[in-house]
XYZ file of N, CA and C in Angstrom:
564
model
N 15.547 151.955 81.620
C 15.613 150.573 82.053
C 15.020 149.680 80.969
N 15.284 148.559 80.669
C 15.215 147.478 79.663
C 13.899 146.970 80.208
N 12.939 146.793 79.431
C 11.596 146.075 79.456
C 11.493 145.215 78.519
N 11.139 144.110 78.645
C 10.646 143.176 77.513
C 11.679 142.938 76.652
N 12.824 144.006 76.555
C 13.854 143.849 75.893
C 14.066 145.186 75.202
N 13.344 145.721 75.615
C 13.390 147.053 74.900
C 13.787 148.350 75.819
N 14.604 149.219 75.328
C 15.572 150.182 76.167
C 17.064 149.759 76.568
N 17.372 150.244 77.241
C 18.796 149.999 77.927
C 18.863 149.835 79.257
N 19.981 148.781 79.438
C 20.197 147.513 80.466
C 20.149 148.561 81.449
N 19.672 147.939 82.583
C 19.838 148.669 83.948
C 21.247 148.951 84.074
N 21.586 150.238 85.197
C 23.191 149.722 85.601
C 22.679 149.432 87.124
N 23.638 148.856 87.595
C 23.106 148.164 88.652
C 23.556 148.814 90.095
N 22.738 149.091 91.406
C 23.194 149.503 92.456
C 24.510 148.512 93.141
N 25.113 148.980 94.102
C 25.889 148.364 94.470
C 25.037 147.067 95.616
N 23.931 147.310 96.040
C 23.002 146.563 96.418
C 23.145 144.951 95.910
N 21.859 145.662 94.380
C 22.063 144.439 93.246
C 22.933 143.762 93.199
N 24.313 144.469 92.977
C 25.465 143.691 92.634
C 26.070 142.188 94.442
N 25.639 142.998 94.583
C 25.861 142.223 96.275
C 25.100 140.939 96.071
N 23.916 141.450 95.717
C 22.934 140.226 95.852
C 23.199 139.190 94.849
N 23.394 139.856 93.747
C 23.219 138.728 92.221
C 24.820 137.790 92.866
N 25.487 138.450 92.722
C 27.043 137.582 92.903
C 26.812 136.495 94.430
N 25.852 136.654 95.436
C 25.940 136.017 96.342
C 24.691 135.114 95.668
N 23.826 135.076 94.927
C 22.626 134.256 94.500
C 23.260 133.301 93.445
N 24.392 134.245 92.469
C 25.402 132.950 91.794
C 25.501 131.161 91.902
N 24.898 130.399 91.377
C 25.042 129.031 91.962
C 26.184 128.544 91.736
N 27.239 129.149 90.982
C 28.434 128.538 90.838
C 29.572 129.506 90.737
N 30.811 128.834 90.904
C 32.542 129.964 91.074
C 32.158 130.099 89.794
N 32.134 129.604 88.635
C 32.270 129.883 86.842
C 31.014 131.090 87.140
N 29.956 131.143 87.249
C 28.826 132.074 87.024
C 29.599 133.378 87.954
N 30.000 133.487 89.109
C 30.424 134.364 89.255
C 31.711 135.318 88.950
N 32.702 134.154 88.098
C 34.059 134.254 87.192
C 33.443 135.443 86.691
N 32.522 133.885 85.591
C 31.864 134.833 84.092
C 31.569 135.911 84.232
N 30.567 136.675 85.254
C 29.677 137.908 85.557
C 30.810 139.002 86.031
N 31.746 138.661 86.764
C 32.610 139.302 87.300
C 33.472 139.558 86.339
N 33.934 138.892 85.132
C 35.024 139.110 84.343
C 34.044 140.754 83.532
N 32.943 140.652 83.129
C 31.954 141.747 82.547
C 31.815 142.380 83.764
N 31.908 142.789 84.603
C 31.446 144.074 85.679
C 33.242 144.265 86.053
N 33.767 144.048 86.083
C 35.060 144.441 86.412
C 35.910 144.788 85.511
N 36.055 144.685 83.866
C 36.400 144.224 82.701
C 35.631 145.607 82.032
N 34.730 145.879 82.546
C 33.413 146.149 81.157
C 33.201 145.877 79.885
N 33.455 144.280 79.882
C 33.240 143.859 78.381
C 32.296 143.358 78.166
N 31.596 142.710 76.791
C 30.679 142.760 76.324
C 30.671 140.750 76.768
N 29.373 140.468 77.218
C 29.648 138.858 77.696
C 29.908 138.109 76.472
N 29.675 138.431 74.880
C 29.888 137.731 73.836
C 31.632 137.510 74.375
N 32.274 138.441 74.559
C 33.954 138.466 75.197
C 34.437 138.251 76.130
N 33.780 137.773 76.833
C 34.127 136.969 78.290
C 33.445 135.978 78.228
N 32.512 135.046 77.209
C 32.086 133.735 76.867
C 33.407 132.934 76.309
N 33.568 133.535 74.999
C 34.727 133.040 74.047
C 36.238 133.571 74.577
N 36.733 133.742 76.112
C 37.933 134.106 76.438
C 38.746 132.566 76.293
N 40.027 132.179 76.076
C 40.731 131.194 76.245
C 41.641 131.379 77.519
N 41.219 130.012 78.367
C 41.920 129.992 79.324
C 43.354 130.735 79.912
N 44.471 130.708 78.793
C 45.744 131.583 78.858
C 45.017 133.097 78.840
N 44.232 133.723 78.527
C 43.847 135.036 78.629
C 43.546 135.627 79.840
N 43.135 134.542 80.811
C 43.087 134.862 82.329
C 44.038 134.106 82.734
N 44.800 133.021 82.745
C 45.927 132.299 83.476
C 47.216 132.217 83.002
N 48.212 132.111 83.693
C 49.574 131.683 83.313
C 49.619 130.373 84.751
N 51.241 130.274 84.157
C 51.417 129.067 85.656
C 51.051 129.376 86.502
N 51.987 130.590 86.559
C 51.545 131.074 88.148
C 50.645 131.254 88.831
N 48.807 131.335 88.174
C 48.181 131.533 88.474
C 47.352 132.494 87.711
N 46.234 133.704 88.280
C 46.057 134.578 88.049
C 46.676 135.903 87.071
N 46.206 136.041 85.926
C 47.241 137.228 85.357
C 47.338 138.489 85.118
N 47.802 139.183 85.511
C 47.845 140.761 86.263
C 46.960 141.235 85.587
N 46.935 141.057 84.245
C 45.688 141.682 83.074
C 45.211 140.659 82.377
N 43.782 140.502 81.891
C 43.164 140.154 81.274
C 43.074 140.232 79.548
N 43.178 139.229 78.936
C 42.986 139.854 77.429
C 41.712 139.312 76.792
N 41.513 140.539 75.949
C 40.184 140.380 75.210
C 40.612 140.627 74.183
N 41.104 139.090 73.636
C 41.327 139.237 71.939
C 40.512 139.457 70.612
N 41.268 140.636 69.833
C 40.524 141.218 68.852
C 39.331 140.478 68.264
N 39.536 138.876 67.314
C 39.197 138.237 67.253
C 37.625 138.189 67.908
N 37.664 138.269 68.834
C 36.356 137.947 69.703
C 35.453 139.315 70.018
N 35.797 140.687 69.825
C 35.935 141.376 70.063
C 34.662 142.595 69.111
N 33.637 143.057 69.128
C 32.692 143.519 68.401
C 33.419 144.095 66.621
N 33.688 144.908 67.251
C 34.304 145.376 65.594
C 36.136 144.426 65.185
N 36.057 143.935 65.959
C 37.663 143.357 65.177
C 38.571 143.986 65.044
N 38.525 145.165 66.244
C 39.958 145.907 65.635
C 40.696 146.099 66.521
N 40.623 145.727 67.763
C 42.302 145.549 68.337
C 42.063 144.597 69.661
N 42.924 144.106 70.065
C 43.364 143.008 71.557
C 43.036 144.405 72.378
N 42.335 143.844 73.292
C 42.633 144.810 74.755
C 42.779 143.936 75.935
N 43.658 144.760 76.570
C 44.264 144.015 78.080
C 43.964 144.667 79.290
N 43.449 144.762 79.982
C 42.374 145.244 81.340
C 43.426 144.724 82.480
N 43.599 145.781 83.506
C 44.180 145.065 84.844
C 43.066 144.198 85.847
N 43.508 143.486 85.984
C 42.511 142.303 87.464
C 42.525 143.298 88.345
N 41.029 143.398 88.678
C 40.595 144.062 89.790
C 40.758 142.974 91.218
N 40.673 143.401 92.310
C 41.219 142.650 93.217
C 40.130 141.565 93.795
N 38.771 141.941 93.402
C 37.722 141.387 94.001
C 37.483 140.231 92.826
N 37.724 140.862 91.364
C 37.754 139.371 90.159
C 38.786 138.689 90.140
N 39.969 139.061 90.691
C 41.137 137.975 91.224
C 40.598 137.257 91.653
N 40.090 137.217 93.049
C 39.279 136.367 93.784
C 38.581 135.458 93.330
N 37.811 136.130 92.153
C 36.401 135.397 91.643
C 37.340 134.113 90.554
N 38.121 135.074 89.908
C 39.439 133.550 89.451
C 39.919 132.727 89.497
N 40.481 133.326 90.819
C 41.187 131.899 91.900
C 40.306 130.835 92.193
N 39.371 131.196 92.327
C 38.229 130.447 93.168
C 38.076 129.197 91.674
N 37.514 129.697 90.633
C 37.095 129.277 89.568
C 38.233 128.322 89.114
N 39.643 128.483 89.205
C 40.616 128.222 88.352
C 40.499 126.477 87.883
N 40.401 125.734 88.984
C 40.111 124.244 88.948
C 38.502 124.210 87.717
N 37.986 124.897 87.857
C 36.608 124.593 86.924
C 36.863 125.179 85.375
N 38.173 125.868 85.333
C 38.544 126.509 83.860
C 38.724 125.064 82.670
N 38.099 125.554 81.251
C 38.578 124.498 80.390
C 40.035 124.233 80.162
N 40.357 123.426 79.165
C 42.182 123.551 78.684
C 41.804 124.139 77.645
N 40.768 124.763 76.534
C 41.187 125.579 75.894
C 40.505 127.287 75.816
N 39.010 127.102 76.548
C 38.117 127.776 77.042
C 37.912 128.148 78.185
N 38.299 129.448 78.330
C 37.984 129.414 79.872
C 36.915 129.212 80.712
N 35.184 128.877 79.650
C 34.474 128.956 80.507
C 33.795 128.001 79.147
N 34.153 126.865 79.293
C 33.562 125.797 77.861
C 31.840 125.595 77.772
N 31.538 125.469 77.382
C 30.166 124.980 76.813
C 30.078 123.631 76.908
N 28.501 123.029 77.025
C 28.048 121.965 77.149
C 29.014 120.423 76.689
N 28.997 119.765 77.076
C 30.292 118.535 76.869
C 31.596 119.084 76.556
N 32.106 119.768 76.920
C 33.140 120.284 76.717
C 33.267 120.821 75.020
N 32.323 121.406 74.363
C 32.583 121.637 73.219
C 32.112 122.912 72.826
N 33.462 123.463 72.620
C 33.511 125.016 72.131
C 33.631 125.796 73.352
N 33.210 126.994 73.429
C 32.490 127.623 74.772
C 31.585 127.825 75.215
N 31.074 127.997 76.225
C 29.657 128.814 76.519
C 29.236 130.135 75.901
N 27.603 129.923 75.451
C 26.546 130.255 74.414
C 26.717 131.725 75.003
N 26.721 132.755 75.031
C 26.089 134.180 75.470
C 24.585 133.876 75.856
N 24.061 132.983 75.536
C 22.646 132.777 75.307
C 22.550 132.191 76.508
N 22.957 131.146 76.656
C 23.179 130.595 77.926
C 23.308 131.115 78.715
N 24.391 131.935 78.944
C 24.930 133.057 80.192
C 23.663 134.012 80.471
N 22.654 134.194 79.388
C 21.890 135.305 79.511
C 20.467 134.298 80.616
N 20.717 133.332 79.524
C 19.777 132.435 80.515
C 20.076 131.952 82.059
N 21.383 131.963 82.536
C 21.654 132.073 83.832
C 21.313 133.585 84.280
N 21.933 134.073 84.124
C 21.388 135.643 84.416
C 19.766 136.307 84.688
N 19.055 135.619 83.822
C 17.588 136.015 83.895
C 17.003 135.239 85.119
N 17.140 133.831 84.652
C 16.677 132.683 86.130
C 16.996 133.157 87.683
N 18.430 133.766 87.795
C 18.858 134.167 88.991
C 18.065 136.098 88.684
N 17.609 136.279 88.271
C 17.168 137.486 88.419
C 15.787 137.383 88.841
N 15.240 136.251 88.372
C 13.589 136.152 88.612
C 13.521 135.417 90.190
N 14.631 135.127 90.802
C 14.763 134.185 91.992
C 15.184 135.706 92.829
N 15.683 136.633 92.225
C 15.549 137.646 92.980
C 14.529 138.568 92.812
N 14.060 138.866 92.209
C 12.835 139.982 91.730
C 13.494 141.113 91.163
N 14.345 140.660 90.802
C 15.352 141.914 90.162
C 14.662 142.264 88.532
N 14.611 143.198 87.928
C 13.830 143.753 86.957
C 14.977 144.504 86.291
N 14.671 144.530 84.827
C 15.154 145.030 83.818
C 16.823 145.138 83.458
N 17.516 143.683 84.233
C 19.173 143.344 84.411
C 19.056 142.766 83.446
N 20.353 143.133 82.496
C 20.505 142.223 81.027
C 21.962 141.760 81.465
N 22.422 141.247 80.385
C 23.918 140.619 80.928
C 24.761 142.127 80.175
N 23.906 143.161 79.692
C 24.780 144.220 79.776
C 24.718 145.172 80.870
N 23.999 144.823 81.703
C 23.791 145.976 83.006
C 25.165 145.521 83.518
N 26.281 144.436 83.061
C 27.379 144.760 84.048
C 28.427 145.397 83.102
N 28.164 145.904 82.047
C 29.081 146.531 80.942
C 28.607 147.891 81.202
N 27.248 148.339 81.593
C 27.016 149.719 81.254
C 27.428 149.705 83.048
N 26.965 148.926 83.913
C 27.601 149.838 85.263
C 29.135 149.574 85.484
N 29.979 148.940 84.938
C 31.016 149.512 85.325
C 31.747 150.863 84.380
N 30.881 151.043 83.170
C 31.574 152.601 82.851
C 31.146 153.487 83.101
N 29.606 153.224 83.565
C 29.005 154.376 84.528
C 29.575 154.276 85.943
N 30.244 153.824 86.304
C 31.001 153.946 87.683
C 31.760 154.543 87.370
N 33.027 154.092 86.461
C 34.443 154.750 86.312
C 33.599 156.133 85.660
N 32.877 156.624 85.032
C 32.663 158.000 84.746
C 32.287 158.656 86.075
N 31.507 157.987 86.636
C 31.222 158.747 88.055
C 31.793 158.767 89.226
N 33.329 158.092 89.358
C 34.346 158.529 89.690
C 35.086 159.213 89.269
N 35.264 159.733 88.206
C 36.073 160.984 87.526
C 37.024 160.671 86.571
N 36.851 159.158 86.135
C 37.970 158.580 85.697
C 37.684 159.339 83.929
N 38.868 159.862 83.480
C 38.499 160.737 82.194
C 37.768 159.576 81.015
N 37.459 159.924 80.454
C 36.703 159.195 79.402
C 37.210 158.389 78.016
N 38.418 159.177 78.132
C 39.910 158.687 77.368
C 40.047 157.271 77.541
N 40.336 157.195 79.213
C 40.485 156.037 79.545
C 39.673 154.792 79.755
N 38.223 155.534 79.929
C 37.217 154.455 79.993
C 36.741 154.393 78.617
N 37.143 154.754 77.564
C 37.364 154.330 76.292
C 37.747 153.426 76.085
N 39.495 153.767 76.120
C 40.312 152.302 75.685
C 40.111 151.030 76.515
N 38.989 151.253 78.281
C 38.993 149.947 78.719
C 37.963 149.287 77.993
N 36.621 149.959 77.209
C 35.542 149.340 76.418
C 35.937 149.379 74.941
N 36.928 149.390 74.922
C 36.971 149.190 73.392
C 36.078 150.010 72.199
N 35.379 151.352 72.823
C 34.453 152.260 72.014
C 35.034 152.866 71.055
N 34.809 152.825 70.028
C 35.325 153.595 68.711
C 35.816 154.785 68.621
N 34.101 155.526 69.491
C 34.409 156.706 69.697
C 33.875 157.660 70.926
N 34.568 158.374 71.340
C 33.812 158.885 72.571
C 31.723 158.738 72.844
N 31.613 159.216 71.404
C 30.479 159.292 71.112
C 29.571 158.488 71.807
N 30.155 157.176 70.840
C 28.990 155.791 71.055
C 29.446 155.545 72.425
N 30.484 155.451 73.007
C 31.027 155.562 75.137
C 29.919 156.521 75.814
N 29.223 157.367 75.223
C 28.410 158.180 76.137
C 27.089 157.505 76.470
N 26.861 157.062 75.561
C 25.501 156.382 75.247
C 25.316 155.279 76.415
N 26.564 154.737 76.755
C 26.569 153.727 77.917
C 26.580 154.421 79.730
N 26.559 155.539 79.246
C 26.700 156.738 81.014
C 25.715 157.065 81.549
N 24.782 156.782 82.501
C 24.088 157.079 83.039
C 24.324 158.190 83.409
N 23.246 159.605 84.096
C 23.464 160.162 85.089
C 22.616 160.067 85.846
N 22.676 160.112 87.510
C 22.386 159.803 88.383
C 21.532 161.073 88.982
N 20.450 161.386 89.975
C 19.761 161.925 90.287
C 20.808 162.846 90.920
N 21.177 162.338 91.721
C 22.309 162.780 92.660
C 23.478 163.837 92.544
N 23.780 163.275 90.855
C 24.771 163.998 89.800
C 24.451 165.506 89.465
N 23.201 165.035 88.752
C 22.143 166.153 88.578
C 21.865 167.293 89.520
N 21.854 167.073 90.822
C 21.638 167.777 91.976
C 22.729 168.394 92.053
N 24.320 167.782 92.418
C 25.735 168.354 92.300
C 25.964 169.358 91.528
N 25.183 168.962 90.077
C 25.753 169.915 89.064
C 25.180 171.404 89.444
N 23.848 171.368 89.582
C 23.240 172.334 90.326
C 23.425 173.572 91.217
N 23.557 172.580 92.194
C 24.136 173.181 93.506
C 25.619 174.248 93.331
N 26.519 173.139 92.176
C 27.722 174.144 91.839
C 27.677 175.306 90.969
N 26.518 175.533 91.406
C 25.613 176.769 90.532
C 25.728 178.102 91.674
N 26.818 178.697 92.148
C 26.859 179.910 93.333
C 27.161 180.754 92.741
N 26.456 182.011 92.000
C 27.352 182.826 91.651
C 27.186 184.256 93.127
C-alpha cells in the first residue's frame, strides 16, 4: 500500500469503489475516475482524452480511444470496449464534455492537470478516511480484477498497453484468498 507516496497504489475493494464514486462531487469526477477503473488507463490518458474519443453523434462510443500520442511510451492507439456501468458515467457527463477536451482544464484551456485530478482524488479520500488510494489504485484494480477473474494476461496486456508481460505483473496483486485456493488445490 502507498504511504506518503511511497510503495504501490492500493487496489481498491469493491466497498471503496462504491463509496469514492458515490462521494464524487461531480458527473466529470466520476466520468474521469470511471474512464481509469473501467479502461485501466493511466489518468495522465484519460486527462488529455479528446471529446470524439468517447463521443460520436450518436452518443456514447462502443470503444474508447487512448491515443498513442497521449499514451506513456508512444507506441500505439488503444481502443477499450465501454463497460456498461462507464456508459452510464458518460451519458450522464456528456452535456459537461469540452468541444475539444473531454474533460478541459481551468477556463476552458487545454485539459485537466493529472495534478488536479490527483488533487480531487486525495480531498475526497480524506472526506472518507480512505488511506493509501492514488489515482493509480484505479489502474492497478482493474487489472488485478481482470487477472483474478481468469481473464489471460495476453489480453489484459493489450487493454494496459504493457510492453511486456513482465512490467503487467508488477500491477497484480494477490489476494489472501488466492493464496489459500492455491493451497487447498494442493490434494494429492
Amino acid at each position: 500500500m502507498k504511504v506518503d507516496g511511497h510503495g504501490q497504489a492500493k487496489v481498491l475493494t469493491p466497498g471503496e469503489i462504491k463509496k469514492l464514486f458515490e462521494a464524487f462531487e461531480g458527473d466529470r469526477d466520476r466520468a474521469l475516475f470511471g474512464i481509469c477503473l473501467y479502461t485501466g488507463c493511466r489518468i495522465s490518458e484519460a486527462c488529455s482524452m479528446l471529446t470524439p474519443d468517447a463521443y460520436d453523434a450518436a452518443g456514447v462510443r462502443m470503444k474508447i480511444t487512448l491515443r498513442k500520442a497521449n499514451t506513456k511510451g508512444k507506441q500505439e492507439t488503444r481502443q477499450i470496449p465501454v463497460n456498461a456501468v462507464l456508459r452510464g458515467y458518460l451519458e450522464t457527463y456528456k452535456a459537461g464534455a469540452g468541444k475539444q477536451y473531454l474533460f478541459p482544464g481551468r477556463h476552458g484551456r487545454g485539459h485537466i492537470n493529472p495534478k488536479s485530478a490527483d488533487e480531487i482524488l486525495r480531498e475526497t479520500c480524506d472526506r472518507l478516511g480512505l488511506e493509501g488510494v492514488s489515482t493509480h489504485s484505479f489502474r492497478r484494480t482493474a487489472l488485478t480484477q481482470m487477472s483474478s477473474a481468469g481473464i489471460p494476461l495476453r489480453v489484459i496486456q493489450e487493454i494496459s498497453g504493457h510492453r511486456s508481460l513482465q512490467a503487467l505483473q508488477r500491477y497484480l496483486e494477490v489476494s489472501e484468498l488466492q493464496l489459500e485456493g492455491a493451497i487447498a488445490a494442493l490434494h494429492f
